[in-house]
C-alpha positions as semicolon CSV with decimal commas, in nm:
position;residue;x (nm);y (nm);z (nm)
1;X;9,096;10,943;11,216
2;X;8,753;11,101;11,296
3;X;8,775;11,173;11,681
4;X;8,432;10,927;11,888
5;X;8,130;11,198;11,983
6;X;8,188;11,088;12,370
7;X;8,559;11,246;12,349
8;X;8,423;11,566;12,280
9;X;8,178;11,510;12,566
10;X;8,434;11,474;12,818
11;X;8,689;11,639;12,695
12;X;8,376;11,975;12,802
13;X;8,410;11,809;13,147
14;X;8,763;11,726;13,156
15;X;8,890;12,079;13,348
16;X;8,736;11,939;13,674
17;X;8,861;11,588;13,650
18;X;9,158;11,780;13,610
19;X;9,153;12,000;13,926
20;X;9,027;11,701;14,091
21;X;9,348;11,510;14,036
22;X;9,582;11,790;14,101
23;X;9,387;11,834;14,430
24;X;9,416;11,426;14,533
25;X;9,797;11,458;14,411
26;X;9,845;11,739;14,672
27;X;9,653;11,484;14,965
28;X;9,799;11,184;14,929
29;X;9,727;10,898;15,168
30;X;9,913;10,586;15,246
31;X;9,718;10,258;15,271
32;X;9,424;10,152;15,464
33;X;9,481;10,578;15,552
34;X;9,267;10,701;15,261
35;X;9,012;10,922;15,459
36;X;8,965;11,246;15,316
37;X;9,025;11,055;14,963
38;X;8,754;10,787;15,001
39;X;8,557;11,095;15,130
40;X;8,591;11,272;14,847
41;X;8,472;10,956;14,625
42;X;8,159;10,864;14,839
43;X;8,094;11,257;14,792
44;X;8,102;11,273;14,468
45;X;7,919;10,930;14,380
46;X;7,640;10,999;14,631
47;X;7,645;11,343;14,421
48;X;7,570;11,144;14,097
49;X;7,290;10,928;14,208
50;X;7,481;10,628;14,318
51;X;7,398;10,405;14,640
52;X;7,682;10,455;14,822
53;X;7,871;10,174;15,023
54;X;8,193;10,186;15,287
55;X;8,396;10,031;15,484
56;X;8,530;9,742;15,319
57;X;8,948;9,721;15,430
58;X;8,870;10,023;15,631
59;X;8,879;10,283;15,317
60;X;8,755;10,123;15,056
61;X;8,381;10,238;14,841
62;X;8,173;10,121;14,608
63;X;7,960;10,305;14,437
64;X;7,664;10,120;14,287
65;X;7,425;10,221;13,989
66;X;7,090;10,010;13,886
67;X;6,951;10,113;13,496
68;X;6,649;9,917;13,364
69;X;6,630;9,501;13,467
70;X;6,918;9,374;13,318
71;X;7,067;9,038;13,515
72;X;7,408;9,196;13,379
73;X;7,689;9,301;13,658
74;X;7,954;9,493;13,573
75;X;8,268;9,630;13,808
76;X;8,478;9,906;13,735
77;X;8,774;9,920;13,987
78;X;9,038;10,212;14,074
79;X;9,309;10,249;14,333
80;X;9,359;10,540;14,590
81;X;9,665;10,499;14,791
82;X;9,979;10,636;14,751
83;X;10,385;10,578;14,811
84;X;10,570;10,671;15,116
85;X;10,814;10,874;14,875
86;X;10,865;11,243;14,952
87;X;10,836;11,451;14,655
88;X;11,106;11,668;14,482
89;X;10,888;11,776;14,183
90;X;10,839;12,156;14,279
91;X;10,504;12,159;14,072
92;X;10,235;12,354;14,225
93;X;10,021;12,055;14,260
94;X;10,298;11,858;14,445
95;X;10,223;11,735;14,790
96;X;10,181;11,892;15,069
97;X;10,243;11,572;15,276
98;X;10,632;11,538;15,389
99;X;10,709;11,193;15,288
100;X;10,419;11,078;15,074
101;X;10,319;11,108;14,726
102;X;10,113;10,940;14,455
103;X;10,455;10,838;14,226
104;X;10,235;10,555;14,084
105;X;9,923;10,746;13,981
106;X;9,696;10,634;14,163
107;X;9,520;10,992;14,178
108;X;9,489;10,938;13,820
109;X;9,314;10,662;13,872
110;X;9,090;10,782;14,095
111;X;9,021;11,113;13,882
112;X;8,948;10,861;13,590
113;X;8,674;10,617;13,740
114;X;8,553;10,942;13,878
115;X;8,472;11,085;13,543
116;X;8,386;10,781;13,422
117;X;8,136;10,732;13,721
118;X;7,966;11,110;13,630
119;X;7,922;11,039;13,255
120;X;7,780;10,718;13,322
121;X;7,515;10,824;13,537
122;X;7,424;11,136;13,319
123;X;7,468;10,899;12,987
124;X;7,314;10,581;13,138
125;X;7,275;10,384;12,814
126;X;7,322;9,994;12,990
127;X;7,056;9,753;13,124
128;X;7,206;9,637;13,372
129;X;7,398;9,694;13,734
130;X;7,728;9,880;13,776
131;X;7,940;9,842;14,066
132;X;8,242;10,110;14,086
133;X;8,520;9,984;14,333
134;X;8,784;10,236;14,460
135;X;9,017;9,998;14,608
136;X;9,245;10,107;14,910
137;X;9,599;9,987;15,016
138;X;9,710;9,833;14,606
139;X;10,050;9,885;14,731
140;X;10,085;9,769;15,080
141;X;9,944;9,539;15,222
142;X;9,665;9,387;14,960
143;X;9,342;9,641;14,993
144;X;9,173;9,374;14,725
145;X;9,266;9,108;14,926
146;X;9,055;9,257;15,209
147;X;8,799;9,371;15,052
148;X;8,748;8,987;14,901
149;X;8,788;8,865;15,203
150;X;8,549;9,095;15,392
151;X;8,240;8,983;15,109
152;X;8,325;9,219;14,816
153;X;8,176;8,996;14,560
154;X;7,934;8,846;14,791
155;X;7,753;9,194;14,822
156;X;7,892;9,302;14,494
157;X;7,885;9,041;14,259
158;X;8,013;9,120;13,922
159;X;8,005;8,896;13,573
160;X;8,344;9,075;13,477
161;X;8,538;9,363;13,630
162;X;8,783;9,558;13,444
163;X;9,101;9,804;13,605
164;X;9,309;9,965;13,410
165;X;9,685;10,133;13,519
166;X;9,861;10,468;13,374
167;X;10,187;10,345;13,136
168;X;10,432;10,628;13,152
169;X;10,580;10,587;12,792
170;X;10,313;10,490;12,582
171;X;10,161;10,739;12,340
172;X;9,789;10,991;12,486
173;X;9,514;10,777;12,296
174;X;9,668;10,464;12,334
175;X;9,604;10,147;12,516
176;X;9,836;9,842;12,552
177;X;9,625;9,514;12,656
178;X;9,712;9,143;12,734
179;X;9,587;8,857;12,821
180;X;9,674;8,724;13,153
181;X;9,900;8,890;13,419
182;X;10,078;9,189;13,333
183;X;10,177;9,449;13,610
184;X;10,480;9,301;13,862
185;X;10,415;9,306;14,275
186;X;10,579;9,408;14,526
187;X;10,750;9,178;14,839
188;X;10,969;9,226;15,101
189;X;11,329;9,078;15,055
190;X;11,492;9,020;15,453
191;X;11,886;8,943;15,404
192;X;12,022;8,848;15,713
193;X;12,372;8,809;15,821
194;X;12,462;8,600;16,181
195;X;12,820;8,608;16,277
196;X;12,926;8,499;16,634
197;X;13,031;8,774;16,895
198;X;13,332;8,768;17,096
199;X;13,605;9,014;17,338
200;X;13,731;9,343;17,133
201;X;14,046;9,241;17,233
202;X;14,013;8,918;17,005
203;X;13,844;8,959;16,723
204;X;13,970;8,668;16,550
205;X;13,792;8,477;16,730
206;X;13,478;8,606;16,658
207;X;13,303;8,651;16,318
208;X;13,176;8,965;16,196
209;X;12,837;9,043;16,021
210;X;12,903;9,392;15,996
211;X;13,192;9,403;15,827
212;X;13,045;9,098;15,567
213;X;12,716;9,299;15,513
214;X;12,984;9,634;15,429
215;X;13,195;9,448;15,138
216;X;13,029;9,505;14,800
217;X;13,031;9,227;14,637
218;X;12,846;8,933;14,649
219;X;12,619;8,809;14,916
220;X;12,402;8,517;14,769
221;X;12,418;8,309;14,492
222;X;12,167;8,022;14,436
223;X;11,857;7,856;14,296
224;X;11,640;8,137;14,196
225;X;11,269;8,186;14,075
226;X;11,118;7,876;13,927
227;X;11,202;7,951;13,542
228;X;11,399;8,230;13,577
229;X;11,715;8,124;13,634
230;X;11,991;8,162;13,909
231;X;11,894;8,436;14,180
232;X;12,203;8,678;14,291
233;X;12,216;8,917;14,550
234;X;12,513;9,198;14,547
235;X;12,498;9,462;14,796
236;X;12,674;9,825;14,668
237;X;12,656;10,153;14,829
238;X;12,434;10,031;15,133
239;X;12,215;9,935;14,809
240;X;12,099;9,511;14,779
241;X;12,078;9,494;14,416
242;X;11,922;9,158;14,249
243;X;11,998;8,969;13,908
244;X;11,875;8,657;13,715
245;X;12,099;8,449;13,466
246;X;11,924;8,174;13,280
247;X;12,223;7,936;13,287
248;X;12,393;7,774;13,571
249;X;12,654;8,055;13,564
250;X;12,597;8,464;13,634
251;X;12,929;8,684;13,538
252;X;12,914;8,899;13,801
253;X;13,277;9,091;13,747
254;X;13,504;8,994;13,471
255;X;13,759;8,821;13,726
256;X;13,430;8,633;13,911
257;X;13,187;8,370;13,815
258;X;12,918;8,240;14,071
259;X;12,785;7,970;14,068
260;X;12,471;7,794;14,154
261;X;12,454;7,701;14,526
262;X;12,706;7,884;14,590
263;X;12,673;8,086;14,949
264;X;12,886;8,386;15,104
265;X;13,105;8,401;14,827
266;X;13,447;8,658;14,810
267;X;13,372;8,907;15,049
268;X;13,704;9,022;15,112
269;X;13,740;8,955;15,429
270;X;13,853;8,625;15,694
271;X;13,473;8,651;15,848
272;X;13,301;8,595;15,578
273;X;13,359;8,232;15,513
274;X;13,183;8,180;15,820
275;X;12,921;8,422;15,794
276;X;12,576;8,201;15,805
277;X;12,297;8,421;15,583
278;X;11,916;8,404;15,574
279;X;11,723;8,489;15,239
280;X;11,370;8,522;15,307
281;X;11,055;8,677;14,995
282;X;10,762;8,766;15,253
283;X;10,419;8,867;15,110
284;X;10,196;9,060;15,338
285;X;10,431;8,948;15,633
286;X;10,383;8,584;15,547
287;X;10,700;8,371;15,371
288;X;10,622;8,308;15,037
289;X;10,732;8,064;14,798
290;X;10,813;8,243;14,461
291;X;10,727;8,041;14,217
292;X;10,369;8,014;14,339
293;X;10,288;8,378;14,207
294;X;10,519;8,347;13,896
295;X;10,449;8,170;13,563
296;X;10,746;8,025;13,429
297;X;10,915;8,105;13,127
């Protein structure tokens, strides 16, 4: 297969994208905390001839770029945050931030619109508007959201806009596409446990969270996601872990079955029969409703 003219083109400019990346991947910024990132962006777009815009969720830019008179509106969007994860890779590009790192790629991202955004104004062959959005905050708490919210597309407004996100696994050259929703989101599980308190010298008499929340097995068993099946919750190793069975039954060890509806269920211990527990999915520190952001199957 006979390689497209603009791969050679970048591939000339490609060394800088490259330090560029290594250089965000050593910086990395939590959400709504992008400074020196979103600096770096305005920076370079403002470098490239764009009109430069900021503040939308606190971090966020646009970059906009006008070619001929073309009613045509286009959006190109990248994120910028990163993970509070502390990273263990010993590469001399790792971060230099204890407890933070861009595990999702993020500074790929950025690196890519980035390149994108040069070539485009140096190669602009469109009639038509471009708006380039490097969106804070993707993984906590909803930069897009904000920046909607706060008049993106009023003062923006785009006929399509197009994102794309790095797939470790899949082959350089490649891209996987589909139509509809395709990347999973992130919420906030709360288990909690309320036991009733009583004298040390008794503890019959009172119930026990603690020592409920310690057994691992079981801790939920019930009506899951709308389509998916029964929701269980085990907790292991100080660890809640989370399964879906598509029948009324899960097979959880070979000697147990739960079933659906089915509460506090074999924790090993006199307590836990009378251990009351609270599942709660919150989005953005607001209970959700699951089934709302899920399509069924």
């Amino acid at each position: 297969m006979t390689a497209h003219p603009l791969i050679g083109r970048l591939q000339a400019q490609a060394e800088a994208f490259v330090a560029l990346r290594r250089d965000l991947h050593q910086h990395p910024e939590l959400g709504l905390a992008e400074m020196r990132t979103s600096q770096l962006v305005a920076e370079g777009l403002a470098a490239w001839g764009y009109e430069v815009h900021r503040g939308l969720a606190t971090t966020g830019v646009v970059g906009t770029l006008r070619r001929g008179t073309g009613g045509k509106r286009l959006g190109l969007r990248a994120d910028m945050d990163a993970l509070p994860i502390h990273e263990c890779s010993g590469k001399p590009w790792a971060s230099r931030h204890a407890g933070v790192m861009h595990a999702c790629g993020h500074d790929g991202h950025t690196a890519m619109l980035l390149a994108a955004a040069r070539h485009l104004a140096e190669q602009s062959h469109f009639d038509g508007t471009l708006h380039l959005i490097f969106q804070p905050a993707e993984e906590h708490p909803g930069g897009a959201k904000l920046m909607i919210e706060q008049g993106l597309f009023e003062r923006f407004p785009c006929d399509a806009v197009f994102a794309m996100h790095n797939m470790p696994g899949t082959p350089q050259g490649h891209f996987v596409l589909r139509d509809g929703p395709a990347m999973a989101s992130s919420d906030d599980v709360t288990i909690t446990l309320h036991g009733v308190g009583g004298h040390g010298a008794m503890p019959h008499r009172a119930t026990d969270p603690v020592v409920a929340a310690a057994d691992g097995r079981v801790v939920y068993a019930g009506a899951g996601l709308r389509g998916y099946g029964n929701l269980v919750i085990l907790k292991h190793n100080n660890t809640y872990l989370t399964a879906y069975a598509h029948n009324q039954t899960l097979l959880v060890k070979e000697d147990q079955t739960v079933r659906k509806g089915q509460k506090i269920a074999e924790m090993g211990n006199s307590d836990a029969d009378r251990v009351k527990l609270h599942f709660e999915i919150r989005r953005q520190g607001k209970p959700v409703d699951p089934a709302k952001y899920l399509p069924p199957r």
